[in-house]
PDB file of C-alpha atoms in Angstrom:
ATOM      1  CA  MET A  18       8.901  26.625  -2.738  1.00 81.00           C
ATOM      2  CA  THR A  19      12.037  25.971  -5.102  1.00 86.00           C
ATOM      3  CA  GLU A  20      12.261  22.772  -7.076  1.00 87.00           C
ATOM      4  CA  ARG A  21      14.845  21.827  -4.791  1.00 90.00           C
ATOM      5  CA  GLU A  22      12.920  22.418  -1.590  1.00 87.00           C
ATOM      6  CA  TYR A  23      10.000  20.700  -3.552  1.00 85.00           C
ATOM      7  CA  ILE A  24      11.895  17.160  -4.120  1.00 89.00           C
ATOM      8  CA  ALA A  25      13.646  17.499  -0.720  1.00 88.00           C
ATOM      9  CA  LEU A  26      10.249  17.706   0.932  1.00 87.00           C
ATOM     10  CA  ILE A  27       8.504  14.833  -0.829  1.00 87.00           C
ATOM     11  CA  ASP A  28      11.519  12.569  -1.966  1.00 88.00           C
ATOM     12  CA  PRO A  29      11.588  10.911   1.633  1.00 90.00           C
ATOM     13  CA  PHE A  30       7.834   9.238   0.815  1.00 89.00           C
ATOM     14  CA  LYS A  31       7.414   9.620  -2.951  1.00 89.00           C
ATOM     15  CA  ASN A  32       8.360   5.492  -2.871  1.00 90.00           C
ATOM     16  CA  LYS A  33       5.212   5.079  -0.636  1.00 91.00           C
ATOM     17  CA  LEU A  34       3.196   6.989  -2.653  1.00 90.00           C
ATOM     18  CA  PHE A  35       3.812   4.690  -5.577  1.00 91.00           C
ATOM     19  CA  ARG A  36       3.314   1.432  -3.276  1.00 89.00           C
ATOM     20  CA  PHE A  37       0.356   2.747  -1.698  1.00 87.00           C
ATOM     21  CA  ALA A  38      -0.956   3.415  -5.155  1.00 87.00           C
ATOM     22  CA  LYS A  39       0.556  -0.234  -6.585  1.00 86.00           C
ATOM     23  CA  ARG A  40      -1.935  -1.919  -3.708  1.00 83.00           C
ATOM     24  CA  PHE A  41      -5.039   0.261  -5.139  1.00 81.00           C
ATOM     25  CA  LEU A  42      -4.413  -0.363  -8.865  1.00 80.00           C
ATOM     26  CA  VAL A  43      -1.885  -3.384  -9.026  1.00 76.00           C
ATOM     27  CA  SER A  44       0.041  -2.678 -12.508  1.00 80.00           C
ATOM     28  CA  VAL A  45       2.973  -1.308 -12.016  1.00 86.00           C
ATOM     29  CA  GLU A  46       2.427   1.236 -14.904  1.00 87.00           C
ATOM     30  CA  GLU A  47      -0.972   2.461 -13.446  1.00 87.00           C
ATOM     31  CA  ALA A  48       0.737   3.005 -10.093  1.00 87.00           C
ATOM     32  CA  GLU A  49       3.628   4.829 -12.142  1.00 91.00           C
ATOM     33  CA  ASP A  50       1.136   6.853 -13.796  1.00 90.00           C
ATOM     34  CA  ALA A  51      -1.172   7.662 -10.393  1.00 91.00           C
ATOM     35  CA  THR A  52       1.961   8.661  -8.738  1.00 93.00           C
ATOM     36  CA  GLN A  53       3.034  11.237 -11.499  1.00 93.00           C
ATOM     37  CA  ASP A  54      -0.418  12.686 -11.285  1.00 92.00           C
ATOM     38  CA  VAL A  55      -0.153  13.155  -7.278  1.00 92.00           C
ATOM     39  CA  LEU A  56       3.320  14.603  -7.455  1.00 92.00           C
ATOM     40  CA  LEU A  57       2.021  16.691 -10.269  1.00 92.00           C
ATOM     41  CA  LYS A  58      -0.966  18.110  -7.942  1.00 92.00           C
ATOM     42  CA  LEU A  59       1.354  18.539  -5.109  1.00 90.00           C
ATOM     43  CA  TRP A  60       3.846  20.506  -7.251  1.00 90.00           C
ATOM     44  CA  LYS A  61       0.849  22.851  -8.053  1.00 91.00           C
ATOM     45  CA  ILE A  62       0.371  23.698  -4.857  1.00 89.00           C
ATOM     46  CA  ARG A  63       3.642  23.696  -3.632  1.00 87.00           C
ATOM     47  CA  ASP A  64       3.657  26.627  -2.014  1.00 86.00           C
ATOM     48  CA  ARG A  65       0.730  25.774   0.344  1.00 87.00           C
ATOM     49  CA  LEU A  66       2.234  22.304   1.277  1.00 83.00           C
ATOM     50  CA  SER A  67       4.182  23.844   4.191  1.00 82.00           C
ATOM     51  CA  THR A  68       0.939  24.890   5.797  1.00 86.00           C
ATOM     52  CA  TYR A  69      -0.047  21.252   6.289  1.00 85.00           C
ATOM     53  CA  LYS A  70       1.122  19.552   9.366  1.00 87.00           C
ATOM     54  CA  SER A  71       1.898  16.295   7.804  1.00 87.00           C
ATOM     55  CA  PRO A  72       2.570  16.731   4.141  1.00 88.00           C
ATOM     56  CA  GLU A  73       3.182  13.249   3.989  1.00 89.00           C
ATOM     57  CA  ALA A  74      -0.324  12.304   5.230  1.00 88.00           C
ATOM     58  CA  PHE A  75      -1.728  15.136   2.800  1.00 89.00           C
ATOM     59  CA  ALA A  76       0.307  13.281  -0.234  1.00 90.00           C
ATOM     60  CA  MET A  77      -1.293   9.704   0.650  1.00 90.00           C
ATOM     61  CA  THR A  78      -4.917  11.143   1.047  1.00 89.00           C
ATOM     62  CA  ILE A  79      -4.653  12.660  -2.564  1.00 90.00           C
ATOM     63  CA  THR A  80      -3.269   9.255  -3.459  1.00 90.00           C
ATOM     64  CA  LYS A  81      -5.545   7.396  -2.162  1.00 88.00           C
ATOM     65  CA  ASN A  82      -8.545   9.872  -3.816  1.00 88.00           C
ATOM     66  CA  HIS A  83      -6.736   9.598  -7.233  1.00 88.00           C
ATOM     67  CA  CYS A  84      -6.809   5.860  -7.062  1.00 85.00           C
ATOM     68  CA  LEU A  85     -10.171   5.641  -5.992  1.00 82.00           C
ATOM     69  CA  ASP A  86     -11.212   7.795  -8.661  1.00 83.00           C
ATOM     70  CA  ARG A  87      -9.241   5.831 -11.264  1.00 80.00           C
ATOM     71  CA  LEU A  88     -10.582   2.749 -10.033  1.00 78.00           C
ATOM     72  CA  LYS A  89     -14.037   4.149 -10.594  1.00 76.00           C
ATOM     73  CA  SER A  90     -13.306   5.064 -14.195  1.00 73.00           C
ATOM     74  CA  LYS A  91     -14.889   2.784 -16.602  1.00 44.00           C
ATOM     75  CA  GLN A  92     -11.227   2.175 -18.606  1.00 49.00           C
ATOM     76  CA  ALA A  93     -10.076   0.587 -14.796  1.00 43.00           C
ATOM     77  CA  GLN A  94     -12.674  -1.726 -14.902  1.00 52.00           C
ATOM     78  CA  ASN A  95     -10.055  -4.908 -14.786  1.00 50.00           C
ATOM     79  CA  LEU A  96      -7.934  -3.629 -12.107  1.00 47.00           C
ATOM     80  CA  LYS A  97      -7.241  -5.264  -8.647  1.00 45.00           C
ATOM     81  CA  ILE A  98      -5.655  -5.285  -5.776  1.00 45.00           C
ATOM     82  CA  VAL A  99      -2.553  -7.073  -4.900  1.00 45.00           C
ATOM     83  CA  HIS A 100       0.163  -7.391  -2.665  1.00 43.00           C
ATOM     84  CA  HIS A 101       4.066  -7.626  -2.651  1.00 45.00           C
ATOM     85  CA  ASN A 102       6.713  -7.549  -0.391  1.00 45.00           C
ATOM     86  CA  TYR A 103      10.659  -7.856  -0.358  1.00 46.00           C
ATOM     87  CA  GLU A 104      12.786 -11.093   0.071  1.00 46.00           C
ATOM     88  CA  ASP A 105      15.940 -11.144   2.266  1.00 46.00           C
ATOM     89  CA  HIS A 106      18.798 -11.685  -0.041  1.00 50.00           C
ATOM     90  CA  ASN A 107      20.678 -13.123   2.604  1.00 49.00           C
ATOM     91  CA  GLN A 108      18.866 -16.105   3.645  1.00 46.00           C
ATOM     92  CA  LYS A 109      19.743 -19.785   2.238  1.00 65.00           C
ATOM     93  CA  LEU A 110      18.386 -20.846  -1.194  1.00 70.00           C
ATOM     94  CA  GLN A 111      16.095 -23.289   0.618  1.00 68.00           C
ATOM     95  CA  ASN A 112      14.906 -20.430   3.131  1.00 66.00           C
ATOM     96  CA  LYS A 113      14.593 -18.070   0.294  1.00 70.00           C
ATOM     97  CA  ILE A 114      12.255 -20.442  -1.810  1.00 71.00           C
ATOM     98  CA  GLU A 115      10.088 -21.038   1.176  1.00 69.00           C
ATOM     99  CA  ALA A 116       9.689 -17.566   1.993  1.00 68.00           C
ATOM    100  CA  ARG A 117       8.889 -16.900  -1.308  1.00 74.00           C
ATOM    101  CA  ASP A 118       6.222 -19.233  -1.565  1.00 74.00           C
ATOM    102  CA  SER A 119       4.879 -17.946   1.762  1.00 71.00           C
ATOM    103  CA  LEU A 120       5.103 -14.567   0.235  1.00 76.00           C
ATOM    104  CA  ASN A 121       3.204 -15.533  -2.676  1.00 79.00           C
ATOM    105  CA  LEU A 122       0.600 -17.159  -0.720  1.00 79.00           C
ATOM    106  CA  ILE A 123      -0.021 -14.476   1.438  1.00 79.00           C
ATOM    107  CA  GLU A 124      -0.372 -12.203  -1.531  1.00 81.00           C
ATOM    108  CA  LYS A 125      -2.995 -14.985  -3.147  1.00 84.00           C
ATOM    109  CA  PHE A 126      -4.948 -14.921   0.234  1.00 86.00           C
ATOM    110  CA  MET A 127      -4.640 -11.063  -0.031  1.00 83.00           C
ATOM    111  CA  LYS A 128      -7.057 -10.915  -2.671  1.00 84.00           C
ATOM    112  CA  THR A 129      -9.632 -12.946  -0.621  1.00 89.00           C
ATOM    113  CA  LEU A 130      -9.927 -10.257   1.850  1.00 89.00           C
ATOM    114  CA  PRO A 131     -12.171  -6.732   1.547  1.00 91.00           C
ATOM    115  CA  VAL A 132     -10.418  -4.446   0.091  1.00 88.00           C
ATOM    116  CA  GLN A 133     -10.988  -2.063   3.381  1.00 90.00           C
ATOM    117  CA  GLN A 134      -8.675  -4.917   5.010  1.00 90.00           C
ATOM    118  CA  GLN A 135      -6.331  -5.226   2.088  1.00 88.00           C
ATOM    119  CA  LEU A 136      -5.564  -1.377   2.460  1.00 88.00           C
ATOM    120  CA  ILE A 137      -5.424  -1.419   6.280  1.00 90.00           C
ATOM    121  CA  VAL A 138      -2.647  -4.194   6.202  1.00 87.00           C
ATOM    122  CA  GLN A 139      -0.818  -2.429   3.512  1.00 84.00           C
ATOM    123  CA  LEU A 140      -0.699   0.571   5.575  1.00 86.00           C
ATOM    124  CA  ARG A 141       0.243  -1.112   8.932  1.00 86.00           C
ATOM    125  CA  ASP A 142       2.152  -4.232   8.223  1.00 82.00           C
ATOM    126  CA  VAL A 143       3.958  -3.023   5.121  1.00 78.00           C
ATOM    127  CA  GLU A 144       4.074   0.726   5.418  1.00 79.00           C
ATOM    128  CA  GLN A 145       4.380   1.079   8.976  1.00 83.00           C
ATOM    129  CA  TYR A 146       2.032   3.450   9.638  1.00 87.00           C
ATOM    130  CA  GLU A 147       0.453   4.205  13.190  1.00 89.00           C
ATOM    131  CA  PHE A 148      -2.807   3.695  13.938  1.00 91.00           C
ATOM    132  CA  ASN A 149      -4.135   7.249  14.136  1.00 91.00           C
ATOM    133  CA  GLU A 150      -2.706   7.818  10.832  1.00 89.00           C
ATOM    134  CA  ILE A 151      -4.380   4.997   9.200  1.00 90.00           C
ATOM    135  CA  ALA A 152      -7.571   5.934  10.750  1.00 91.00           C
ATOM    136  CA  ASP A 153      -7.046   9.727   9.675  1.00 89.00           C
ATOM    137  CA  LEU A 154      -6.284   8.312   6.117  1.00 88.00           C
ATOM    138  CA  LEU A 155      -8.797   5.707   5.711  1.00 90.00           C
ATOM    139  CA  GLU A 156     -11.320   8.206   7.766  1.00 90.00           C
ATOM    140  CA  MET A 157     -12.344   5.315   9.983  1.00 91.00           C
ATOM    141  CA  LYS A 158     -11.933   5.244  13.730  1.00 94.00           C
ATOM    142  CA  GLU A 159      -8.829   3.741  15.244  1.00 92.00           C
ATOM    143  CA  THR A 160     -11.078   1.071  17.258  1.00 94.00           C
ATOM    144  CA  ALA A 161     -12.699  -0.154  13.323  1.00 93.00           C
ATOM    145  CA  ILE A 162      -9.024  -0.050  12.201  1.00 93.00           C
ATOM    146  CA  ARG A 163      -7.919  -2.320  15.183  1.00 93.00           C
ATOM    147  CA  VAL A 164     -10.586  -4.616  14.561  1.00 94.00           C
ATOM    148  CA  ALA A 165     -10.150  -5.077  10.797  1.00 93.00           C
ATOM    149  CA  LEU A 166      -6.169  -5.350  11.140  1.00 91.00           C
ATOM    150  CA  SER A 167      -7.131  -8.314  13.472  1.00 92.00           C
ATOM    151  CA  ARG A 168      -9.539  -9.992  11.656  1.00 93.00           C
ATOM    152  CA  ALA A 169      -7.621  -9.717   8.065  1.00 91.00           C
ATOM    153  CA  ARG A 170      -4.255 -11.251  10.069  1.00 90.00           C
ATOM    154  CA  LYS A 171      -6.219 -13.966  11.588  1.00 92.00           C
ATOM    155  CA  THR A 172      -7.741 -14.789   8.076  1.00 91.00           C
ATOM    156  CA  LEU A 173      -4.248 -14.922   6.513  1.00 85.00           C
ATOM    157  CA  ARG A 174      -2.964 -16.523   9.071  1.00 86.00           C
ATOM    158  CA  GLU A 175      -5.416 -19.411   9.256  1.00 88.00           C
ATOM    159  CA  LYS A 176      -5.192 -19.667   5.316  1.00 86.00           C
ATOM    160  CA  LEU A 177      -1.527 -19.837   5.493  1.00 80.00           C
ATOM    161  CA  ILE A 178      -1.637 -22.383   7.998  1.00 80.00           C
ATOM    162  CA  GLN A 179      -3.941 -24.783   5.947  1.00 83.00           C
ATOM    163  CA  ALA A 180      -2.387 -24.274   2.963  1.00 78.00           C
ATOM    164  CA  HIS A 181       0.970 -25.249   4.435  1.00 72.00           C
ATOM    165  CA  SER A 182      -0.744 -28.266   5.895  1.00 75.00           C
ATOM    166  CA  TYR A 183      -2.378 -29.474   2.811  1.00 71.00           C
ATOM    167  CA  GLY A 184       0.777 -28.690   0.417  1.00 64.00           C
ATOM    168  CA  ILE A 185      -1.189 -25.564  -1.103  1.00 60.00           C
ATOM    169  CA  THR A 186       0.968 -23.523  -3.838  1.00 59.00           C
ATOM    170  CA  ALA A 187       0.458 -20.065  -4.819  1.00 55.00           C
ATOM    171  CA  HIS A 188       0.795 -21.207  -8.419  1.00 50.00           C
TER     172      HIS A 188
END
């Protein structure tokens, strides 16, 4: 596989790899390093990538394992998981502020979820993965994925409603 073919294969999902790594590692720098490490691993086995049913799923699995290894290492003891989303620049200022506050609250509340639920919410609601893909990636049954996602969403919804009822802010 040539460099051009490799780039054409990897380019459509390399940003997903970064966002997934950032979900694990928090720090942009750590996530960038992890993504580069994964891309280097993929480059080294580029001639075998076409043999995989889904090179993207394979790359996500490598990313997950690499990030877990980094988190287990002694130098990464202070890393935590966070959630980031986007903001719509076409909203009015007030709506923008409210949306940003809600996202900040959700980010804050995401930190209180079990790690597995955080990953499932990230993969399903942010990255738009299908349940079977998440099940393969996290080595879980689809039913368990659905239950965990439901519980995570319920927890986030309840905390968000409570926060808005009591005027709690993310700061």
